[in-house]
């Protein structure tokens, strides 16, 4: 046997996957922040394209001629689009609110990844997502609360309401992740696509964001009205 051509060890593959994920994030995150900052048609155009991509991947997972599942996919993608646009429309608080949502979603993913792999322990819901652990879920929550504390420390919102908001959004983000995992498992699919190196598809990357931004938009709409969704999210 040629030892030089032996397959890489699992640890090597894991390290390479982590490196790919990090490098991809280092490219995508600044672009996302810039587009959120610009807002307007640039942000609306981006989230429209992304929402179309979400629906296309959804159709690839569930297949054609399944009316109920296809309809659910339309609602899922449309809700992501509407919520993302509504939050950013607030001229005073839209950017801040979206950044709060994005940061909570990002650190939920980061905390879940590192705490889950570093600590391990009991699985969160093994039938749906065998790799997710309670340690990872708690790690995501802890980092999300840290984001809320950071905003409050800089005078952007009040501490207790922001902590409650962060706890709500990180929970919704994790539910969104589990929801997408359940759909993929239902149809025997591992990744929604391979469009994002190290992360899979748009659904794989944005499942938590969709649930979080929709929940935040509902909160903001109830509290701030259609023209003050961002304020309704951040000002308590």
PDB file of C-alpha atoms in Angstrom:
ATOM      1  CA  UNK A   1       0.000   0.000   0.000  1.00  0.00           C
ATOM      2  CA  UNK A   2       1.296   3.459  -0.883  1.00  0.00           C
ATOM      3  CA  UNK A   3       1.423   5.301   2.427  1.00  0.00           C
ATOM      4  CA  UNK A   4       1.984   8.635   0.660  1.00  0.00           C
ATOM      5  CA  UNK A   5      -1.535   8.475  -0.764  1.00  0.00           C
ATOM      6  CA  UNK A   6      -3.278   7.583   2.467  1.00  0.00           C
ATOM      7  CA  UNK A   7      -6.488   9.480   3.157  1.00  0.00           C
ATOM      8  CA  UNK A   8      -6.197  12.498   5.494  1.00  0.00           C
ATOM      9  CA  UNK A   9      -7.093  11.896   9.092  1.00  0.00           C
ATOM     10  CA  UNK A  10     -10.503  13.165  10.358  1.00  0.00           C
ATOM     11  CA  UNK A  11      -8.761  15.862  12.411  1.00  0.00           C
ATOM     12  CA  UNK A  12      -7.089  17.172   9.259  1.00  0.00           C
ATOM     13  CA  UNK A  13     -10.380  17.311   7.424  1.00  0.00           C
ATOM     14  CA  UNK A  14     -11.991  19.082  10.356  1.00  0.00           C
ATOM     15  CA  UNK A  15      -9.199  21.652  10.482  1.00  0.00           C
ATOM     16  CA  UNK A  16      -9.427  22.268   6.749  1.00  0.00           C
ATOM     17  CA  UNK A  17     -13.188  22.660   6.972  1.00  0.00           C
ATOM     18  CA  UNK A  18     -12.818  25.138   9.843  1.00  0.00           C
ATOM     19  CA  UNK A  19     -10.221  27.108   7.901  1.00  0.00           C
ATOM     20  CA  UNK A  20     -12.511  27.227   4.865  1.00  0.00           C
ATOM     21  CA  UNK A  21     -15.407  28.405   7.027  1.00  0.00           C
ATOM     22  CA  UNK A  22     -13.300  31.140   8.605  1.00  0.00           C
ATOM     23  CA  UNK A  23     -11.909  32.395   5.301  1.00  0.00           C
ATOM     24  CA  UNK A  24     -15.373  32.448   3.753  1.00  0.00           C
ATOM     25  CA  UNK A  25     -16.743  34.362   6.737  1.00  0.00           C
ATOM     26  CA  UNK A  26     -13.900  36.891   6.528  1.00  0.00           C
ATOM     27  CA  UNK A  27     -15.032  37.679   2.990  1.00  0.00           C
ATOM     28  CA  UNK A  28     -18.791  37.540   3.480  1.00  0.00           C
ATOM     29  CA  UNK A  29     -19.155  39.414   6.763  1.00  0.00           C
ATOM     30  CA  UNK A  30     -17.570  42.729   5.659  1.00  0.00           C
ATOM     31  CA  UNK A  31     -19.615  42.625   2.449  1.00  0.00           C
ATOM     32  CA  UNK A  32     -22.809  42.006   4.421  1.00  0.00           C
ATOM     33  CA  UNK A  33     -22.056  44.850   6.844  1.00  0.00           C
ATOM     34  CA  UNK A  34     -21.335  47.232   3.969  1.00  0.00           C
ATOM     35  CA  UNK A  35     -24.601  46.396   2.195  1.00  0.00           C
ATOM     36  CA  UNK A  36     -26.571  46.702   5.441  1.00  0.00           C
ATOM     37  CA  UNK A  37     -24.942  50.088   6.042  1.00  0.00           C
ATOM     38  CA  UNK A  38     -25.832  51.299   2.538  1.00  0.00           C
ATOM     39  CA  UNK A  39     -29.410  50.077   2.850  1.00  0.00           C
ATOM     40  CA  UNK A  40     -31.873  51.285   0.233  1.00  0.00           C
ATOM     41  CA  UNK A  41     -32.055  49.498  -3.097  1.00  0.00           C
ATOM     42  CA  UNK A  42     -28.704  47.799  -2.573  1.00  0.00           C
ATOM     43  CA  UNK A  43     -29.921  45.985   0.536  1.00  0.00           C
ATOM     44  CA  UNK A  44     -33.356  45.317  -0.959  1.00  0.00           C
ATOM     45  CA  UNK A  45     -31.758  43.936  -4.117  1.00  0.00           C
ATOM     46  CA  UNK A  46     -29.415  41.669  -2.180  1.00  0.00           C
ATOM     47  CA  UNK A  47     -32.099  40.204   0.072  1.00  0.00           C
ATOM     48  CA  UNK A  48     -34.390  39.730  -2.936  1.00  0.00           C
ATOM     49  CA  UNK A  49     -31.715  37.687  -4.718  1.00  0.00           C
ATOM     50  CA  UNK A  50     -30.946  35.759  -1.554  1.00  0.00           C
ATOM     51  CA  UNK A  51     -34.633  35.029  -0.935  1.00  0.00           C
ATOM     52  CA  UNK A  52     -34.987  33.713  -4.478  1.00  0.00           C
ATOM     53  CA  UNK A  53     -31.942  31.538  -3.809  1.00  0.00           C
ATOM     54  CA  UNK A  54     -33.513  30.274  -0.585  1.00  0.00           C
ATOM     55  CA  UNK A  55     -36.632  29.214  -2.434  1.00  0.00           C
ATOM     56  CA  UNK A  56     -34.655  27.544  -5.231  1.00  0.00           C
ATOM     57  CA  UNK A  57     -32.703  25.507  -2.683  1.00  0.00           C
ATOM     58  CA  UNK A  58     -35.922  24.679  -0.852  1.00  0.00           C
ATOM     59  CA  UNK A  59     -37.379  23.331  -4.104  1.00  0.00           C
ATOM     60  CA  UNK A  60     -34.214  21.315  -4.686  1.00  0.00           C
ATOM     61  CA  UNK A  61     -34.706  19.705  -1.267  1.00  0.00           C
ATOM     62  CA  UNK A  62     -38.447  18.989  -1.340  1.00  0.00           C
ATOM     63  CA  UNK A  63     -38.799  18.350  -5.071  1.00  0.00           C
ATOM     64  CA  UNK A  64     -41.650  19.299  -7.425  1.00  0.00           C
ATOM     65  CA  UNK A  65     -45.350  18.393  -7.253  1.00  0.00           C
ATOM     66  CA  UNK A  66     -45.500  18.749  -3.444  1.00  0.00           C
ATOM     67  CA  UNK A  67     -47.915  21.666  -3.096  1.00  0.00           C
ATOM     68  CA  UNK A  68     -47.830  21.967   0.696  1.00  0.00           C
ATOM     69  CA  UNK A  69     -44.046  21.905   0.943  1.00  0.00           C
ATOM     70  CA  UNK A  70     -43.588  24.264  -1.990  1.00  0.00           C
ATOM     71  CA  UNK A  71     -46.082  26.699  -0.466  1.00  0.00           C
ATOM     72  CA  UNK A  72     -44.213  26.556   2.838  1.00  0.00           C
ATOM     73  CA  UNK A  73     -41.014  27.372   0.955  1.00  0.00           C
ATOM     74  CA  UNK A  74     -42.635  30.416  -0.634  1.00  0.00           C
ATOM     75  CA  UNK A  75     -43.789  31.644   2.783  1.00  0.00           C
ATOM     76  CA  UNK A  76     -40.335  30.996   4.243  1.00  0.00           C
ATOM     77  CA  UNK A  77     -38.483  32.953   1.557  1.00  0.00           C
ATOM     78  CA  UNK A  78     -41.063  35.756   1.418  1.00  0.00           C
ATOM     79  CA  UNK A  79     -40.986  36.181   5.198  1.00  0.00           C
ATOM     80  CA  UNK A  80     -37.188  36.468   5.130  1.00  0.00           C
ATOM     81  CA  UNK A  81     -37.391  39.110   2.401  1.00  0.00           C
ATOM     82  CA  UNK A  82     -40.168  41.158   3.994  1.00  0.00           C
ATOM     83  CA  UNK A  83     -38.653  41.109   7.479  1.00  0.00           C
ATOM     84  CA  UNK A  84     -35.161  42.058   6.255  1.00  0.00           C
ATOM     85  CA  UNK A  85     -36.483  45.003   4.254  1.00  0.00           C
ATOM     86  CA  UNK A  86     -38.870  46.213   6.970  1.00  0.00           C
ATOM     87  CA  UNK A  87     -36.185  46.308   9.655  1.00  0.00           C
ATOM     88  CA  UNK A  88     -33.744  48.274   7.498  1.00  0.00           C
ATOM     89  CA  UNK A  89     -36.391  50.757   6.316  1.00  0.00           C
ATOM     90  CA  UNK A  90     -36.290  52.543   9.668  1.00  0.00           C
ATOM     91  CA  UNK A  91     -34.008  55.514   8.831  1.00  0.00           C
ATOM     92  CA  UNK A  92     -32.793  56.023  12.395  1.00  0.00           C
ATOM     93  CA  UNK A  93     -32.594  52.550  13.896  1.00  0.00           C
ATOM     94  CA  UNK A  94     -32.686  50.198  10.915  1.00  0.00           C
ATOM     95  CA  UNK A  95     -28.934  49.699  10.570  1.00  0.00           C
ATOM     96  CA  UNK A  96     -28.429  49.258  14.324  1.00  0.00           C
ATOM     97  CA  UNK A  97     -31.296  46.800  14.633  1.00  0.00           C
ATOM     98  CA  UNK A  98     -30.088  44.698  11.715  1.00  0.00           C
ATOM     99  CA  UNK A  99     -26.549  44.642  13.061  1.00  0.00           C
ATOM    100  CA  UNK A 100     -27.859  43.513  16.440  1.00  0.00           C
ATOM    101  CA  UNK A 101     -29.787  40.686  14.765  1.00  0.00           C
ATOM    102  CA  UNK A 102     -26.841  39.665  12.593  1.00  0.00           C
ATOM    103  CA  UNK A 103     -24.379  39.707  15.471  1.00  0.00           C
ATOM    104  CA  UNK A 104     -26.663  37.584  17.622  1.00  0.00           C
ATOM    105  CA  UNK A 105     -27.085  35.075  14.797  1.00  0.00           C
ATOM    106  CA  UNK A 106     -23.357  35.002  14.047  1.00  0.00           C
ATOM    107  CA  UNK A 107     -22.256  34.488  17.645  1.00  0.00           C
ATOM    108  CA  UNK A 108     -24.982  31.877  18.136  1.00  0.00           C
ATOM    109  CA  UNK A 109     -23.388  29.919  15.323  1.00  0.00           C
ATOM    110  CA  UNK A 110     -19.843  30.540  16.592  1.00  0.00           C
ATOM    111  CA  UNK A 111     -20.698  29.649  20.177  1.00  0.00           C
ATOM    112  CA  UNK A 112     -22.556  26.552  19.080  1.00  0.00           C
ATOM    113  CA  UNK A 113     -19.684  25.393  16.886  1.00  0.00           C
ATOM    114  CA  UNK A 114     -16.857  25.818  19.367  1.00  0.00           C
ATOM    115  CA  UNK A 115     -18.716  24.928  22.573  1.00  0.00           C
ATOM    116  CA  UNK A 116     -20.301  21.942  20.883  1.00  0.00           C
ATOM    117  CA  UNK A 117     -16.997  20.600  19.601  1.00  0.00           C
ATOM    118  CA  UNK A 118     -14.908  21.624  22.596  1.00  0.00           C
ATOM    119  CA  UNK A 119     -17.250  20.487  25.369  1.00  0.00           C
ATOM    120  CA  UNK A 120     -19.534  17.970  23.681  1.00  0.00           C
ATOM    121  CA  UNK A 121     -21.924  16.174  26.009  1.00  0.00           C
ATOM    122  CA  UNK A 122     -25.622  15.379  25.620  1.00  0.00           C
ATOM    123  CA  UNK A 123     -27.194  15.941  22.223  1.00  0.00           C
ATOM    124  CA  UNK A 124     -29.782  18.674  21.791  1.00  0.00           C
ATOM    125  CA  UNK A 125     -32.097  16.740  19.447  1.00  0.00           C
ATOM    126  CA  UNK A 126     -30.241  13.743  17.992  1.00  0.00           C
ATOM    127  CA  UNK A 127     -33.084  12.548  15.771  1.00  0.00           C
ATOM    128  CA  UNK A 128     -33.050  15.852  13.891  1.00  0.00           C
ATOM    129  CA  UNK A 129     -29.467  17.087  14.203  1.00  0.00           C
ATOM    130  CA  UNK A 130     -27.025  14.491  15.591  1.00  0.00           C
ATOM    131  CA  UNK A 131     -24.103  16.925  15.935  1.00  0.00           C
ATOM    132  CA  UNK A 132     -25.825  19.662  17.957  1.00  0.00           C
ATOM    133  CA  UNK A 133     -25.337  19.556  21.725  1.00  0.00           C
ATOM    134  CA  UNK A 134     -26.751  21.315  24.742  1.00  0.00           C
ATOM    135  CA  UNK A 135     -23.289  22.727  25.361  1.00  0.00           C
ATOM    136  CA  UNK A 136     -23.330  24.311  21.915  1.00  0.00           C
ATOM    137  CA  UNK A 137     -26.797  25.770  22.498  1.00  0.00           C
ATOM    138  CA  UNK A 138     -25.706  27.275  25.810  1.00  0.00           C
ATOM    139  CA  UNK A 139     -22.498  28.576  24.255  1.00  0.00           C
ATOM    140  CA  UNK A 140     -24.532  30.404  21.627  1.00  0.00           C
ATOM    141  CA  UNK A 141     -26.805  31.899  24.264  1.00  0.00           C
ATOM    142  CA  UNK A 142     -23.881  33.113  26.376  1.00  0.00           C
ATOM    143  CA  UNK A 143     -22.232  34.901  23.448  1.00  0.00           C
ATOM    144  CA  UNK A 144     -25.568  36.409  22.424  1.00  0.00           C
ATOM    145  CA  UNK A 145     -26.033  37.870  25.886  1.00  0.00           C
ATOM    146  CA  UNK A 146     -22.506  39.262  25.616  1.00  0.00           C
ATOM    147  CA  UNK A 147     -23.534  41.051  22.401  1.00  0.00           C
ATOM    148  CA  UNK A 148     -26.509  42.599  24.210  1.00  0.00           C
ATOM    149  CA  UNK A 149     -24.287  43.674  27.092  1.00  0.00           C
ATOM    150  CA  UNK A 150     -21.852  45.223  24.622  1.00  0.00           C
ATOM    151  CA  UNK A 151     -24.569  47.291  22.956  1.00  0.00           C
ATOM    152  CA  UNK A 152     -25.830  48.483  26.336  1.00  0.00           C
ATOM    153  CA  UNK A 153     -22.284  49.325  27.460  1.00  0.00           C
ATOM    154  CA  UNK A 154     -21.968  51.679  24.483  1.00  0.00           C
ATOM    155  CA  UNK A 155     -25.304  53.311  25.295  1.00  0.00           C
ATOM    156  CA  UNK A 156     -27.217  51.607  22.479  1.00  0.00           C
ATOM    157  CA  UNK A 157     -30.343  50.449  24.271  1.00  0.00           C
ATOM    158  CA  UNK A 158     -31.095  49.367  27.824  1.00  0.00           C
ATOM    159  CA  UNK A 159     -29.379  46.319  29.286  1.00  0.00           C
ATOM    160  CA  UNK A 160     -32.284  44.194  30.549  1.00  0.00           C
ATOM    161  CA  UNK A 161     -34.519  44.559  27.466  1.00  0.00           C
ATOM    162  CA  UNK A 162     -31.555  43.874  25.184  1.00  0.00           C
ATOM    163  CA  UNK A 163     -30.644  40.761  27.173  1.00  0.00           C
ATOM    164  CA  UNK A 164     -34.210  39.499  26.826  1.00  0.00           C
ATOM    165  CA  UNK A 165     -34.206  40.364  23.133  1.00  0.00           C
ATOM    166  CA  UNK A 166     -30.898  38.583  22.570  1.00  0.00           C
ATOM    167  CA  UNK A 167     -32.169  35.517  24.434  1.00  0.00           C
ATOM    168  CA  UNK A 168     -35.270  35.487  22.234  1.00  0.00           C
ATOM    169  CA  UNK A 169     -33.368  35.913  18.985  1.00  0.00           C
ATOM    170  CA  UNK A 170     -30.690  33.331  19.784  1.00  0.00           C
ATOM    171  CA  UNK A 171     -33.443  30.860  20.650  1.00  0.00           C
ATOM    172  CA  UNK A 172     -35.221  31.599  17.380  1.00  0.00           C
ATOM    173  CA  UNK A 173     -31.939  31.276  15.501  1.00  0.00           C
ATOM    174  CA  UNK A 174     -31.340  27.831  16.955  1.00  0.00           C
ATOM    175  CA  UNK A 175     -34.920  26.810  16.235  1.00  0.00           C
ATOM    176  CA  UNK A 176     -34.422  27.932  12.643  1.00  0.00           C
ATOM    177  CA  UNK A 177     -31.318  25.773  12.423  1.00  0.00           C
ATOM    178  CA  UNK A 178     -33.193  22.765  13.799  1.00  0.00           C
ATOM    179  CA  UNK A 179     -36.134  23.422  11.471  1.00  0.00           C
ATOM    180  CA  UNK A 180     -33.906  23.348   8.396  1.00  0.00           C
ATOM    181  CA  UNK A 181     -32.151  20.221   9.687  1.00  0.00           C
ATOM    182  CA  UNK A 182     -35.522  18.535  10.152  1.00  0.00           C
ATOM    183  CA  UNK A 183     -36.584  19.391   6.595  1.00  0.00           C
ATOM    184  CA  UNK A 184     -33.319  18.086   5.138  1.00  0.00           C
ATOM    185  CA  UNK A 185     -33.577  14.904   7.185  1.00  0.00           C
ATOM    186  CA  UNK A 186     -37.177  14.449   6.055  1.00  0.00           C
ATOM    187  CA  UNK A 187     -36.026  14.430   2.435  1.00  0.00           C
ATOM    188  CA  UNK A 188     -32.670  12.720   2.970  1.00  0.00           C
ATOM    189  CA  UNK A 189     -30.513  15.723   2.043  1.00  0.00           C
ATOM    190  CA  UNK A 190     -27.209  16.598   3.738  1.00  0.00           C
ATOM    191  CA  UNK A 191     -26.604  20.140   2.390  1.00  0.00           C
ATOM    192  CA  UNK A 192     -29.049  22.439   0.625  1.00  0.00           C
ATOM    193  CA  UNK A 193     -26.310  23.175  -1.933  1.00  0.00           C
ATOM    194  CA  UNK A 194     -22.555  23.850  -2.080  1.00  0.00           C
ATOM    195  CA  UNK A 195     -22.676  27.498  -3.110  1.00  0.00           C
ATOM    196  CA  UNK A 196     -20.849  28.764   0.010  1.00  0.00           C
ATOM    197  CA  UNK A 197     -17.455  27.096   0.632  1.00  0.00           C
ATOM    198  CA  UNK A 198     -17.374  25.417   4.025  1.00  0.00           C
ATOM    199  CA  UNK A 199     -20.971  26.326   4.804  1.00  0.00           C
ATOM    200  CA  UNK A 200     -23.085  24.466   2.259  1.00  0.00           C
ATOM    201  CA  UNK A 201     -25.980  26.404   0.764  1.00  0.00           C
ATOM    202  CA  UNK A 202     -27.898  29.573   1.495  1.00  0.00           C
ATOM    203  CA  UNK A 203     -30.415  27.646   3.573  1.00  0.00           C
ATOM    204  CA  UNK A 204     -27.608  26.064   5.576  1.00  0.00           C
ATOM    205  CA  UNK A 205     -26.055  29.465   6.254  1.00  0.00           C
ATOM    206  CA  UNK A 206     -29.179  31.572   6.761  1.00  0.00           C
ATOM    207  CA  UNK A 207     -31.633  29.218   8.479  1.00  0.00           C
ATOM    208  CA  UNK A 208     -31.024  30.839  11.869  1.00  0.00           C
ATOM    209  CA  UNK A 209     -31.111  34.351  10.432  1.00  0.00           C
ATOM    210  CA  UNK A 210     -34.512  33.794   8.809  1.00  0.00           C
ATOM    211  CA  UNK A 211     -36.197  32.812  12.058  1.00  0.00           C
ATOM    212  CA  UNK A 212     -34.400  35.530  14.035  1.00  0.00           C
ATOM    213  CA  UNK A 213     -35.090  38.406  11.652  1.00  0.00           C
ATOM    214  CA  UNK A 214     -38.754  37.447  11.264  1.00  0.00           C
ATOM    215  CA  UNK A 215     -39.183  37.306  15.045  1.00  0.00           C
ATOM    216  CA  UNK A 216     -37.409  40.653  15.432  1.00  0.00           C
ATOM    217  CA  UNK A 217     -39.508  42.244  12.696  1.00  0.00           C
ATOM    218  CA  UNK A 218     -42.722  41.102  14.364  1.00  0.00           C
ATOM    219  CA  UNK A 219     -41.565  42.563  17.688  1.00  0.00           C
ATOM    220  CA  UNK A 220     -40.528  45.809  16.016  1.00  0.00           C
ATOM    221  CA  UNK A 221     -43.746  46.062  14.003  1.00  0.00           C
ATOM    222  CA  UNK A 222     -45.923  45.605  17.071  1.00  0.00           C
ATOM    223  CA  UNK A 223     -43.938  48.131  19.107  1.00  0.00           C
ATOM    224  CA  UNK A 224     -42.887  50.680  16.492  1.00  0.00           C
ATOM    225  CA  UNK A 225     -45.323  50.435  13.589  1.00  0.00           C
ATOM    226  CA  UNK A 226     -44.493  49.867   9.928  1.00  0.00           C
ATOM    227  CA  UNK A 227     -42.196  52.910   9.692  1.00  0.00           C
ATOM    228  CA  UNK A 228     -40.408  52.308  13.014  1.00  0.00           C
ATOM    229  CA  UNK A 229     -39.604  48.582  13.100  1.00  0.00           C
ATOM    230  CA  UNK A 230     -35.951  49.190  13.940  1.00  0.00           C
ATOM    231  CA  UNK A 231     -36.871  51.526  16.772  1.00  0.00           C
ATOM    232  CA  UNK A 232     -39.422  49.024  18.066  1.00  0.00           C
ATOM    233  CA  UNK A 233     -36.659  46.424  18.271  1.00  0.00           C
ATOM    234  CA  UNK A 234     -33.961  48.535  19.909  1.00  0.00           C
ATOM    235  CA  UNK A 235     -35.688  51.253  22.005  1.00  0.00           C
ATOM    236  CA  UNK A 236     -37.444  50.074  25.155  1.00  0.00           C
TER     237      UNK A 236
END
